[in-house]
mmCIF file with all atom_site columns, C-alpha atoms in Angstrom:
data_model
loop_
_atom_site.group_PDB
_atom_site.id
_atom_site.type_symbol
_atom_site.label_atom_id
_atom_site.label_alt_id
_atom_site.label_comp_id
_atom_site.label_asym_id
_atom_site.label_entity_id
_atom_site.label_seq_id
_atom_site.pdbx_PDB_ins_code
_atom_site.Cartn_x
_atom_site.Cartn_y
_atom_site.Cartn_z
_atom_site.occupancy
_atom_site.B_iso_or_equiv
_atom_site.pdbx_formal_charge
_atom_site.auth_seq_id
_atom_site.auth_comp_id
_atom_site.auth_asym_id
_atom_site.auth_atom_id
_atom_site.pdbx_PDB_model_num
ATOM 1   C CA . MET A 1 1   ? -8.746  -24.575 27.264  1.00 0.00 ? 1   MET A CA 1
ATOM 2   C CA . LEU A 1 2   ? -7.006  -21.483 28.652  1.00 0.00 ? 2   LEU A CA 1
ATOM 3   C CA . GLY A 1 3   ? -4.317  -21.714 25.985  1.00 0.00 ? 3   GLY A CA 1
ATOM 4   C CA . LEU A 1 4   ? -7.010  -22.035 23.323  1.00 0.00 ? 4   LEU A CA 1
ATOM 5   C CA . GLY A 1 5   ? -8.882  -18.967 24.598  1.00 0.00 ? 5   GLY A CA 1
ATOM 6   C CA . THR A 1 6   ? -5.750  -16.845 24.929  1.00 0.00 ? 6   THR A CA 1
ATOM 7   C CA . GLY A 1 7   ? -4.555  -17.883 21.472  1.00 0.00 ? 7   GLY A CA 1
ATOM 8   C CA . LEU A 1 8   ? -7.889  -16.961 19.903  1.00 0.00 ? 8   LEU A CA 1
ATOM 9   C CA . ALA A 1 9   ? -7.944  -13.624 21.712  1.00 0.00 ? 9   ALA A CA 1
ATOM 10  C CA . LEU A 1 10  ? -4.608  -12.710 20.108  1.00 0.00 ? 10  LEU A CA 1
ATOM 11  C CA . ILE A 1 11  ? -5.222  -14.157 16.644  1.00 0.00 ? 11  ILE A CA 1
ATOM 12  C CA . VAL A 1 12  ? -8.812  -13.003 16.029  1.00 0.00 ? 12  VAL A CA 1
ATOM 13  C CA . ALA A 1 13  ? -8.035  -9.398  15.186  1.00 0.00 ? 13  ALA A CA 1
ATOM 14  C CA . ILE A 1 14  ? -8.156  -7.459  11.947  1.00 0.00 ? 14  ILE A CA 1
ATOM 15  C CA . GLY A 1 15  ? -4.636  -7.494  10.629  1.00 0.00 ? 15  GLY A CA 1
ATOM 16  C CA . ALA A 1 16  ? -2.701  -7.920  7.428   1.00 0.00 ? 16  ALA A CA 1
ATOM 17  C CA . GLN A 1 17  ? -2.579  -11.712 7.619   1.00 0.00 ? 17  GLN A CA 1
ATOM 18  C CA . ASN A 1 18  ? -6.273  -12.129 8.441   1.00 0.00 ? 18  ASN A CA 1
ATOM 19  C CA . ALA A 1 19  ? -7.345  -9.659  5.745   1.00 0.00 ? 19  ALA A CA 1
ATOM 20  C CA . PHE A 1 20  ? -5.314  -11.561 3.150   1.00 0.00 ? 20  PHE A CA 1
ATOM 21  C CA . VAL A 1 21  ? -6.739  -14.958 4.184   1.00 0.00 ? 21  VAL A CA 1
ATOM 22  C CA . LEU A 1 22  ? -10.270 -13.514 4.160   1.00 0.00 ? 22  LEU A CA 1
ATOM 23  C CA . ARG A 1 23  ? -9.914  -12.111 0.647   1.00 0.00 ? 23  ARG A CA 1
ATOM 24  C CA . LEU A 1 24  ? -8.421  -15.360 -0.594  1.00 0.00 ? 24  LEU A CA 1
ATOM 25  C CA . GLY A 1 25  ? -11.136 -17.424 1.099   1.00 0.00 ? 25  GLY A CA 1
ATOM 26  C CA . ILE A 1 26  ? -13.927 -15.384 -0.487  1.00 0.00 ? 26  ILE A CA 1
ATOM 27  C CA . SER A 1 27  ? -12.475 -16.159 -3.910  1.00 0.00 ? 27  SER A CA 1
ATOM 28  C CA . GLY A 1 28  ? -13.298 -19.823 -3.259  1.00 0.00 ? 28  GLY A CA 1
ATOM 29  C CA . ARG A 1 29  ? -10.025 -21.196 -4.651  1.00 0.00 ? 29  ARG A CA 1
ATOM 30  C CA . THR A 1 30  ? -9.650  -24.155 -2.265  1.00 0.00 ? 30  THR A CA 1
ATOM 31  C CA . ALA A 1 31  ? -6.400  -25.341 -3.863  1.00 0.00 ? 31  ALA A CA 1
ATOM 32  C CA . THR A 1 32  ? -4.843  -21.974 -2.969  1.00 0.00 ? 32  THR A CA 1
ATOM 33  C CA . VAL A 1 33  ? -6.580  -21.455 0.395   1.00 0.00 ? 33  VAL A CA 1
ATOM 34  C CA . LEU A 1 34  ? -5.367  -24.761 1.887   1.00 0.00 ? 34  LEU A CA 1
ATOM 35  C CA . PRO A 1 35  ? -1.603  -24.149 1.588   1.00 0.00 ? 35  PRO A CA 1
ATOM 36  C CA . VAL A 1 36  ? -2.027  -20.543 2.748   1.00 0.00 ? 36  VAL A CA 1
ATOM 37  C CA . VAL A 1 37  ? -3.915  -21.467 5.936   1.00 0.00 ? 37  VAL A CA 1
ATOM 38  C CA . LEU A 1 38  ? -1.358  -24.213 6.549   1.00 0.00 ? 38  LEU A CA 1
ATOM 39  C CA . VAL A 1 39  ? 1.480   -21.673 6.242   1.00 0.00 ? 39  VAL A CA 1
ATOM 40  C CA . CYS A 1 40  ? -0.241  -19.356 8.736   1.00 0.00 ? 40  CYS A CA 1
ATOM 41  C CA . SER A 1 41  ? -1.141  -22.121 11.219  1.00 0.00 ? 41  SER A CA 1
ATOM 42  C CA . LEU A 1 42  ? 2.149   -24.008 11.050  1.00 0.00 ? 42  LEU A CA 1
ATOM 43  C CA . SER A 1 43  ? 4.093   -20.745 11.388  1.00 0.00 ? 43  SER A CA 1
ATOM 44  C CA . ASP A 1 44  ? 2.180   -19.919 14.567  1.00 0.00 ? 44  ASP A CA 1
ATOM 45  C CA . ALA A 1 45  ? 2.760   -23.456 15.862  1.00 0.00 ? 45  ALA A CA 1
ATOM 46  C CA . LEU A 1 46  ? 6.514   -23.142 15.275  1.00 0.00 ? 46  LEU A CA 1
ATOM 47  C CA . LEU A 1 47  ? 6.713   -19.682 16.844  1.00 0.00 ? 47  LEU A CA 1
ATOM 48  C CA . ILE A 1 48  ? 4.700   -20.712 19.923  1.00 0.00 ? 48  ILE A CA 1
ATOM 49  C CA . THR A 1 49  ? 6.917   -23.796 20.329  1.00 0.00 ? 49  THR A CA 1
ATOM 50  C CA . LEU A 1 50  ? 10.025  -21.615 20.097  1.00 0.00 ? 50  LEU A CA 1
ATOM 51  C CA . GLY A 1 51  ? 8.542   -19.331 22.733  1.00 0.00 ? 51  GLY A CA 1
ATOM 52  C CA . VAL A 1 52  ? 7.947   -22.250 25.097  1.00 0.00 ? 52  VAL A CA 1
ATOM 53  C CA . LEU A 1 53  ? 11.533  -23.396 24.504  1.00 0.00 ? 53  LEU A CA 1
ATOM 54  C CA . GLY A 1 54  ? 12.765  -19.948 25.580  1.00 0.00 ? 54  GLY A CA 1
ATOM 55  C CA . ILE A 1 55  ? 13.819  -18.398 22.265  1.00 0.00 ? 55  ILE A CA 1
ATOM 56  C CA . GLY A 1 56  ? 12.036  -15.214 23.344  1.00 0.00 ? 56  GLY A CA 1
ATOM 57  C CA . ALA A 1 57  ? 15.100  -14.352 25.436  1.00 0.00 ? 57  ALA A CA 1
ATOM 58  C CA . VAL A 1 58  ? 17.262  -14.466 22.302  1.00 0.00 ? 58  VAL A CA 1
ATOM 59  C CA . ILE A 1 59  ? 14.938  -12.079 20.454  1.00 0.00 ? 59  ILE A CA 1
ATOM 60  C CA . THR A 1 60  ? 14.949  -9.713  23.435  1.00 0.00 ? 60  THR A CA 1
ATOM 61  C CA . ALA A 1 61  ? 18.756  -9.759  23.396  1.00 0.00 ? 61  ALA A CA 1
ATOM 62  C CA . LEU A 1 62  ? 18.880  -8.833  19.684  1.00 0.00 ? 62  LEU A CA 1
ATOM 63  C CA . PRO A 1 63  ? 16.832  -5.628  19.291  1.00 0.00 ? 63  PRO A CA 1
ATOM 64  C CA . GLY A 1 64  ? 18.571  -4.906  15.973  1.00 0.00 ? 64  GLY A CA 1
ATOM 65  C CA . LEU A 1 65  ? 16.977  -8.003  14.450  1.00 0.00 ? 65  LEU A CA 1
ATOM 66  C CA . VAL A 1 66  ? 13.522  -6.817  15.492  1.00 0.00 ? 66  VAL A CA 1
ATOM 67  C CA . THR A 1 67  ? 14.247  -3.414  13.892  1.00 0.00 ? 67  THR A CA 1
ATOM 68  C CA . VAL A 1 68  ? 15.213  -5.003  10.566  1.00 0.00 ? 68  VAL A CA 1
ATOM 69  C CA . VAL A 1 69  ? 12.040  -7.122  10.565  1.00 0.00 ? 69  VAL A CA 1
ATOM 70  C CA . ARG A 1 70  ? 9.966   -4.037  11.450  1.00 0.00 ? 70  ARG A CA 1
ATOM 71  C CA . VAL A 1 71  ? 11.367  -1.960  8.554   1.00 0.00 ? 71  VAL A CA 1
ATOM 72  C CA . LEU A 1 72  ? 10.935  -4.749  6.000   1.00 0.00 ? 72  LEU A CA 1
ATOM 73  C CA . GLY A 1 73  ? 7.450   -5.547  7.267   1.00 0.00 ? 73  GLY A CA 1
ATOM 74  C CA . ALA A 1 74  ? 6.396   -1.891  7.167   1.00 0.00 ? 74  ALA A CA 1
ATOM 75  C CA . GLY A 1 75  ? 7.593   -1.553  3.571   1.00 0.00 ? 75  GLY A CA 1
ATOM 76  C CA . PHE A 1 76  ? 5.697   -4.659  2.504   1.00 0.00 ? 76  PHE A CA 1
ATOM 77  C CA . LEU A 1 77  ? 2.472   -3.579  4.233   1.00 0.00 ? 77  LEU A CA 1
ATOM 78  C CA . LEU A 1 78  ? 2.615   -0.108  2.676   1.00 0.00 ? 78  LEU A CA 1
ATOM 79  C CA . VAL A 1 79  ? 3.075   -1.560  -0.828  1.00 0.00 ? 79  VAL A CA 1
ATOM 80  C CA . TYR A 1 80  ? 0.342   -4.158  -0.267  1.00 0.00 ? 80  TYR A CA 1
ATOM 81  C CA . GLY A 1 81  ? -1.984  -1.458  1.091   1.00 0.00 ? 81  GLY A CA 1
ATOM 82  C CA . ALA A 1 82  ? -1.333  0.734   -1.948  1.00 0.00 ? 82  ALA A CA 1
ATOM 83  C CA . MET A 1 83  ? -2.179  -2.198  -4.232  1.00 0.00 ? 83  MET A CA 1
ATOM 84  C CA . ALA A 1 84  ? -5.442  -2.796  -2.352  1.00 0.00 ? 84  ALA A CA 1
ATOM 85  C CA . ALA A 1 85  ? -6.271  0.925   -2.593  1.00 0.00 ? 85  ALA A CA 1
ATOM 86  C CA . ARG A 1 86  ? -5.645  0.804   -6.337  1.00 0.00 ? 86  ARG A CA 1
ATOM 87  C CA . ARG A 1 87  ? -8.024  -2.162  -6.689  1.00 0.00 ? 87  ARG A CA 1
ATOM 88  C CA . ALA A 1 88  ? -10.656 -0.347  -4.599  1.00 0.00 ? 88  ALA A CA 1
ATOM 89  C CA . LEU A 1 89  ? -10.438 2.824   -6.699  1.00 0.00 ? 89  LEU A CA 1
ATOM 90  C CA . ARG A 1 90  ? -10.314 1.148   -10.097 1.00 0.00 ? 90  ARG A CA 1
ATOM 91  C CA . PRO A 1 91  ? -13.837 0.909   -11.596 1.00 0.00 ? 91  PRO A CA 1
ATOM 92  C CA . ASP A 1 92  ? -13.806 -2.703  -12.836 1.00 0.00 ? 92  ASP A CA 1
ATOM 93  C CA . GLY A 1 93  ? -17.374 -3.616  -11.941 1.00 0.00 ? 93  GLY A CA 1
ATOM 94  C CA . GLY A 1 94  ? -16.465 -5.016  -8.524  1.00 0.00 ? 94  GLY A CA 1
ATOM 95  C CA . SER A 1 95  ? -18.288 -8.328  -9.041  1.00 0.00 ? 95  SER A CA 1
ATOM 96  C CA . LEU A 1 96  ? -17.212 -11.620 -7.534  1.00 0.00 ? 96  LEU A CA 1
ATOM 97  C CA . GLU A 1 97  ? -15.664 -12.637 -10.830 1.00 0.00 ? 97  GLU A CA 1
ATOM 98  C CA . ALA A 1 98  ? -13.751 -9.387  -11.134 1.00 0.00 ? 98  ALA A CA 1
ATOM 99  C CA . GLY A 1 99  ? -12.529 -9.575  -7.572  1.00 0.00 ? 99  GLY A CA 1
ATOM 100 C CA . ALA A 1 100 ? -11.575 -13.217 -7.842  1.00 0.00 ? 100 ALA A CA 1
ATOM 101 C CA . GLY A 1 101 ? -9.586  -12.455 -10.947 1.00 0.00 ? 101 GLY A CA 1
ATOM 102 C CA . GLU A 1 102 ? -7.368  -10.152 -8.908  1.00 0.00 ? 102 GLU A CA 1
ATOM 103 C CA . VAL A 1 103 ? -6.379  -12.912 -6.494  1.00 0.00 ? 103 VAL A CA 1
ATOM 104 C CA . VAL A 1 104 ? -2.786  -14.021 -7.017  1.00 0.00 ? 104 VAL A CA 1
ATOM 105 C CA . GLY A 1 105 ? -1.725  -17.516 -8.081  1.00 0.00 ? 105 GLY A CA 1
ATOM 106 C CA . ARG A 1 106 ? -0.938  -20.268 -5.587  1.00 0.00 ? 106 ARG A CA 1
ATOM 107 C CA . GLY A 1 107 ? 2.822   -19.658 -5.412  1.00 0.00 ? 107 GLY A CA 1
ATOM 108 C CA . ALA A 1 108 ? 2.434   -15.916 -5.011  1.00 0.00 ? 108 ALA A CA 1
ATOM 109 C CA . ALA A 1 109 ? -0.321  -16.425 -2.409  1.00 0.00 ? 109 ALA A CA 1
ATOM 110 C CA . ILE A 1 110 ? 1.922   -18.717 -0.358  1.00 0.00 ? 110 ILE A CA 1
ATOM 111 C CA . ALA A 1 111 ? 4.824   -16.265 -0.646  1.00 0.00 ? 111 ALA A CA 1
ATOM 112 C CA . THR A 1 112 ? 2.547   -13.416 0.475   1.00 0.00 ? 112 THR A CA 1
ATOM 113 C CA . ALA A 1 113 ? 1.364   -15.451 3.475   1.00 0.00 ? 113 ALA A CA 1
ATOM 114 C CA . VAL A 1 114 ? 4.984   -16.175 4.424   1.00 0.00 ? 114 VAL A CA 1
ATOM 115 C CA . VAL A 1 115 ? 5.918   -12.483 4.205   1.00 0.00 ? 115 VAL A CA 1
ATOM 116 C CA . LEU A 1 116 ? 2.809   -11.301 6.079   1.00 0.00 ? 116 LEU A CA 1
ATOM 117 C CA . THR A 1 117 ? 3.595   -13.783 8.840   1.00 0.00 ? 117 THR A CA 1
ATOM 118 C CA . TRP A 1 118 ? 7.368   -13.682 9.217   1.00 0.00 ? 118 TRP A CA 1
ATOM 119 C CA . LEU A 1 119 ? 7.984   -9.969  8.513   1.00 0.00 ? 119 LEU A CA 1
ATOM 120 C CA . ASN A 1 120 ? 5.467   -8.871  11.120  1.00 0.00 ? 120 ASN A CA 1
ATOM 121 C CA . PRO A 1 121 ? 7.352   -8.038  14.337  1.00 0.00 ? 121 PRO A CA 1
ATOM 122 C CA . HIS A 1 122 ? 4.091   -8.268  16.286  1.00 0.00 ? 122 HIS A CA 1
ATOM 123 C CA . VAL A 1 123 ? 3.904   -12.001 15.531  1.00 0.00 ? 123 VAL A CA 1
ATOM 124 C CA . TYR A 1 124 ? 7.124   -12.472 17.526  1.00 0.00 ? 124 TYR A CA 1
ATOM 125 C CA . LEU A 1 125 ? 5.789   -10.401 20.402  1.00 0.00 ? 125 LEU A CA 1
ATOM 126 C CA . ASP A 1 126 ? 2.453   -12.242 20.434  1.00 0.00 ? 126 ASP A CA 1
ATOM 127 C CA . THR A 1 127 ? 3.587   -15.828 19.869  1.00 0.00 ? 127 THR A CA 1
ATOM 128 C CA . VAL A 1 128 ? 7.221   -16.172 20.936  1.00 0.00 ? 128 VAL A CA 1
ATOM 129 C CA . LEU A 1 129 ? 7.329   -13.690 23.816  1.00 0.00 ? 129 LEU A CA 1
ATOM 130 C CA . PHE A 1 130 ? 3.758   -13.388 25.117  1.00 0.00 ? 130 PHE A CA 1
ATOM 131 C CA . LEU A 1 131 ? 2.304   -16.863 24.510  1.00 0.00 ? 131 LEU A CA 1
ATOM 132 C CA . GLY A 1 132 ? 5.655   -18.535 25.229  1.00 0.00 ? 132 GLY A CA 1
ATOM 133 C CA . SER A 1 133 ? 5.923   -16.694 28.542  1.00 0.00 ? 133 SER A CA 1
ATOM 134 C CA . LEU A 1 134 ? 2.355   -17.535 29.515  1.00 0.00 ? 134 LEU A CA 1
ATOM 135 C CA . ALA A 1 135 ? 2.827   -21.210 28.685  1.00 0.00 ? 135 ALA A CA 1
ATOM 136 C CA . ASN A 1 136 ? 5.969   -21.378 30.807  1.00 0.00 ? 136 ASN A CA 1
ATOM 137 C CA . GLN A 1 137 ? 4.019   -20.179 33.844  1.00 0.00 ? 137 GLN A CA 1
ATOM 138 C CA . TYR A 1 138 ? 2.197   -23.527 33.857  1.00 0.00 ? 138 TYR A CA 1
ATOM 139 C CA . ASP A 1 139 ? 5.341   -25.592 34.554  1.00 0.00 ? 139 ASP A CA 1
ATOM 140 C CA . GLY A 1 140 ? 4.393   -29.253 33.982  1.00 0.00 ? 140 GLY A CA 1
ATOM 141 C CA . ALA A 1 141 ? 1.335   -28.317 31.949  1.00 0.00 ? 141 ALA A CA 1
ATOM 142 C CA . ARG A 1 142 ? 3.110   -25.815 29.688  1.00 0.00 ? 142 ARG A CA 1
ATOM 143 C CA . TRP A 1 143 ? 2.997   -28.074 26.629  1.00 0.00 ? 143 TRP A CA 1
ATOM 144 C CA . TRP A 1 144 ? -0.734  -28.674 27.122  1.00 0.00 ? 144 TRP A CA 1
ATOM 145 C CA . TRP A 1 145 ? -1.229  -24.913 27.338  1.00 0.00 ? 145 TRP A CA 1
ATOM 146 C CA . ALA A 1 146 ? 0.891   -24.411 24.212  1.00 0.00 ? 146 ALA A CA 1
ATOM 147 C CA . ALA A 1 147 ? -1.106  -27.130 22.419  1.00 0.00 ? 147 ALA A CA 1
ATOM 148 C CA . GLY A 1 148 ? -4.264  -25.159 23.184  1.00 0.00 ? 148 GLY A CA 1
ATOM 149 C CA . ALA A 1 149 ? -2.749  -21.977 21.717  1.00 0.00 ? 149 ALA A CA 1
ATOM 150 C CA . VAL A 1 150 ? -1.580  -23.863 18.611  1.00 0.00 ? 150 VAL A CA 1
ATOM 151 C CA . SER A 1 151 ? -5.060  -25.386 18.241  1.00 0.00 ? 151 SER A CA 1
ATOM 152 C CA . ALA A 1 152 ? -6.518  -21.871 18.347  1.00 0.00 ? 152 ALA A CA 1
ATOM 153 C CA . SER A 1 153 ? -4.373  -20.875 15.376  1.00 0.00 ? 153 SER A CA 1
ATOM 154 C CA . PHE A 1 154 ? -5.442  -23.879 13.293  1.00 0.00 ? 154 PHE A CA 1
ATOM 155 C CA . LEU A 1 155 ? -9.104  -23.396 14.265  1.00 0.00 ? 155 LEU A CA 1
ATOM 156 C CA . TRP A 1 156 ? -9.050  -19.690 13.357  1.00 0.00 ? 156 TRP A CA 1
ATOM 157 C CA . PHE A 1 157 ? -7.205  -19.832 10.048  1.00 0.00 ? 157 PHE A CA 1
ATOM 158 C CA . PHE A 1 158 ? -9.102  -22.848 8.707   1.00 0.00 ? 158 PHE A CA 1
ATOM 159 C CA . SER A 1 159 ? -12.421 -21.277 9.760   1.00 0.00 ? 159 SER A CA 1
ATOM 160 C CA . LEU A 1 160 ? -11.491 -17.945 8.181   1.00 0.00 ? 160 LEU A CA 1
ATOM 161 C CA . GLY A 1 161 ? -10.056 -19.409 4.978   1.00 0.00 ? 161 GLY A CA 1
ATOM 162 C CA . PHE A 1 162 ? -12.796 -21.936 4.285   1.00 0.00 ? 162 PHE A CA 1
ATOM 163 C CA . GLY A 1 163 ? -15.679 -20.150 6.021   1.00 0.00 ? 163 GLY A CA 1
ATOM 164 C CA . ALA A 1 164 ? -15.158 -16.963 4.008   1.00 0.00 ? 164 ALA A CA 1
ATOM 165 C CA . ARG A 1 165 ? -16.811 -18.598 0.984   1.00 0.00 ? 165 ARG A CA 1
ATOM 166 C CA . LEU A 1 166 ? -20.128 -18.227 2.829   1.00 0.00 ? 166 LEU A CA 1
ATOM 167 C CA . LEU A 1 167 ? -19.758 -14.535 2.009   1.00 0.00 ? 167 LEU A CA 1
ATOM 168 C CA . ARG A 1 168 ? -19.651 -15.231 -1.734  1.00 0.00 ? 168 ARG A CA 1
ATOM 169 C CA . PRO A 1 169 ? -23.311 -14.145 -2.290  1.00 0.00 ? 169 PRO A CA 1
ATOM 170 C CA . VAL A 1 170 ? -22.432 -10.762 -0.787  1.00 0.00 ? 170 VAL A CA 1
ATOM 171 C CA . PHE A 1 171 ? -19.414 -10.423 -3.054  1.00 0.00 ? 171 PHE A CA 1
ATOM 172 C CA . ALA A 1 172 ? -21.436 -11.293 -6.146  1.00 0.00 ? 172 ALA A CA 1
ATOM 173 C CA . ARG A 1 173 ? -22.903 -7.782  -5.865  1.00 0.00 ? 173 ARG A CA 1
ATOM 174 C CA . PRO A 1 174 ? -21.246 -4.922  -7.735  1.00 0.00 ? 174 PRO A CA 1
ATOM 175 C CA . GLY A 1 175 ? -18.939 -2.880  -5.571  1.00 0.00 ? 175 GLY A CA 1
ATOM 176 C CA . ALA A 1 176 ? -18.529 -5.403  -2.721  1.00 0.00 ? 176 ALA A CA 1
ATOM 177 C CA . TRP A 1 177 ? -14.957 -6.273  -3.680  1.00 0.00 ? 177 TRP A CA 1
ATOM 178 C CA . ARG A 1 178 ? -14.101 -2.579  -3.875  1.00 0.00 ? 178 ARG A CA 1
ATOM 179 C CA . VAL A 1 179 ? -15.440 -2.032  -0.349  1.00 0.00 ? 179 VAL A CA 1
ATOM 180 C CA . LEU A 1 180 ? -13.437 -5.010  0.964   1.00 0.00 ? 180 LEU A CA 1
ATOM 181 C CA . ASP A 1 181 ? -10.299 -3.798  -0.782  1.00 0.00 ? 181 ASP A CA 1
ATOM 182 C CA . GLY A 1 182 ? -10.890 -0.323  0.614   1.00 0.00 ? 182 GLY A CA 1
ATOM 183 C CA . VAL A 1 183 ? -11.047 -1.745  4.152   1.00 0.00 ? 183 VAL A CA 1
ATOM 184 C CA . ILE A 1 184 ? -7.962  -3.885  3.505   1.00 0.00 ? 184 ILE A CA 1
ATOM 185 C CA . ALA A 1 185 ? -6.114  -0.833  2.145   1.00 0.00 ? 185 ALA A CA 1
ATOM 186 C CA . VAL A 1 186 ? -6.906  1.204   5.268   1.00 0.00 ? 186 VAL A CA 1
ATOM 187 C CA . VAL A 1 187 ? -5.843  -1.654  7.570   1.00 0.00 ? 187 VAL A CA 1
ATOM 188 C CA . MET A 1 188 ? -2.616  -2.378  5.672   1.00 0.00 ? 188 MET A CA 1
ATOM 189 C CA . LEU A 1 189 ? -1.600  1.280   5.304   1.00 0.00 ? 189 LEU A CA 1
ATOM 190 C CA . ALA A 1 190 ? -2.370  2.022   8.953   1.00 0.00 ? 190 ALA A CA 1
ATOM 191 C CA . LEU A 1 191 ? -0.424  -1.025  10.161  1.00 0.00 ? 191 LEU A CA 1
ATOM 192 C CA . GLY A 1 192 ? 2.450   -0.229  7.792   1.00 0.00 ? 192 GLY A CA 1
ATOM 193 C CA . ALA A 1 193 ? 2.646   3.392   8.951   1.00 0.00 ? 193 ALA A CA 1
ATOM 194 C CA . ARG A 1 194 ? 2.437   2.372   12.597  1.00 0.00 ? 194 ARG A CA 1
ATOM 195 C CA . MET A 1 195 ? 5.157   -0.229  12.092  1.00 0.00 ? 195 MET A CA 1
ATOM 196 C CA . ALA A 1 196 ? 7.364   2.260   10.195  1.00 0.00 ? 196 ALA A CA 1
ATOM 197 C CA . LEU A 1 197 ? 7.043   4.721   13.067  1.00 0.00 ? 197 LEU A CA 1
ATOM 198 C CA . GLY A 1 198 ? 7.980   2.021   15.568  1.00 0.00 ? 198 GLY A CA 1
ATOM 199 C CA . GLY A 1 199 ? 4.528   1.677   17.125  1.00 0.00 ? 199 GLY A CA 1
#
């Protein structure tokens, strides 16, 4: 249970990945949401497992690799944030249908989820280094602890991706998509700028 609670505490935060899954989930395209939440959850599971196996020491020994990931991730977040800002500022009616029409196809959605996950240096700090280190403090029970953290990831992303459709009545109103995209733009641009500056 401790692994589950710690995993949720780290994952349940407004970030690029969560904002993307939320927007996709609101669109109600189950065939696209499922592979995206699987990418996010399975990526976390792999990274947590690597952390328990001690790969965190390798990442610590290669600071140049973390720098490359940080620069690429910052560039992606800034571009994605600019696109969200453009959607928020463009007067297209902002209805559910208009917003849903902006959602990318399945392949592009999966690719975006992969980039948002693997080009985020914080994911390595949170999963590989932090969660991996915590799990290893439990000696014989470390894999049970890690299983709890992995379960937290699956629970969160599936709840966010498939639970977001409950917000569809809200996003049927004019302007709701523009507000969401405005929030996403602020989050993405702030994270991108922070990442670019090494924060």
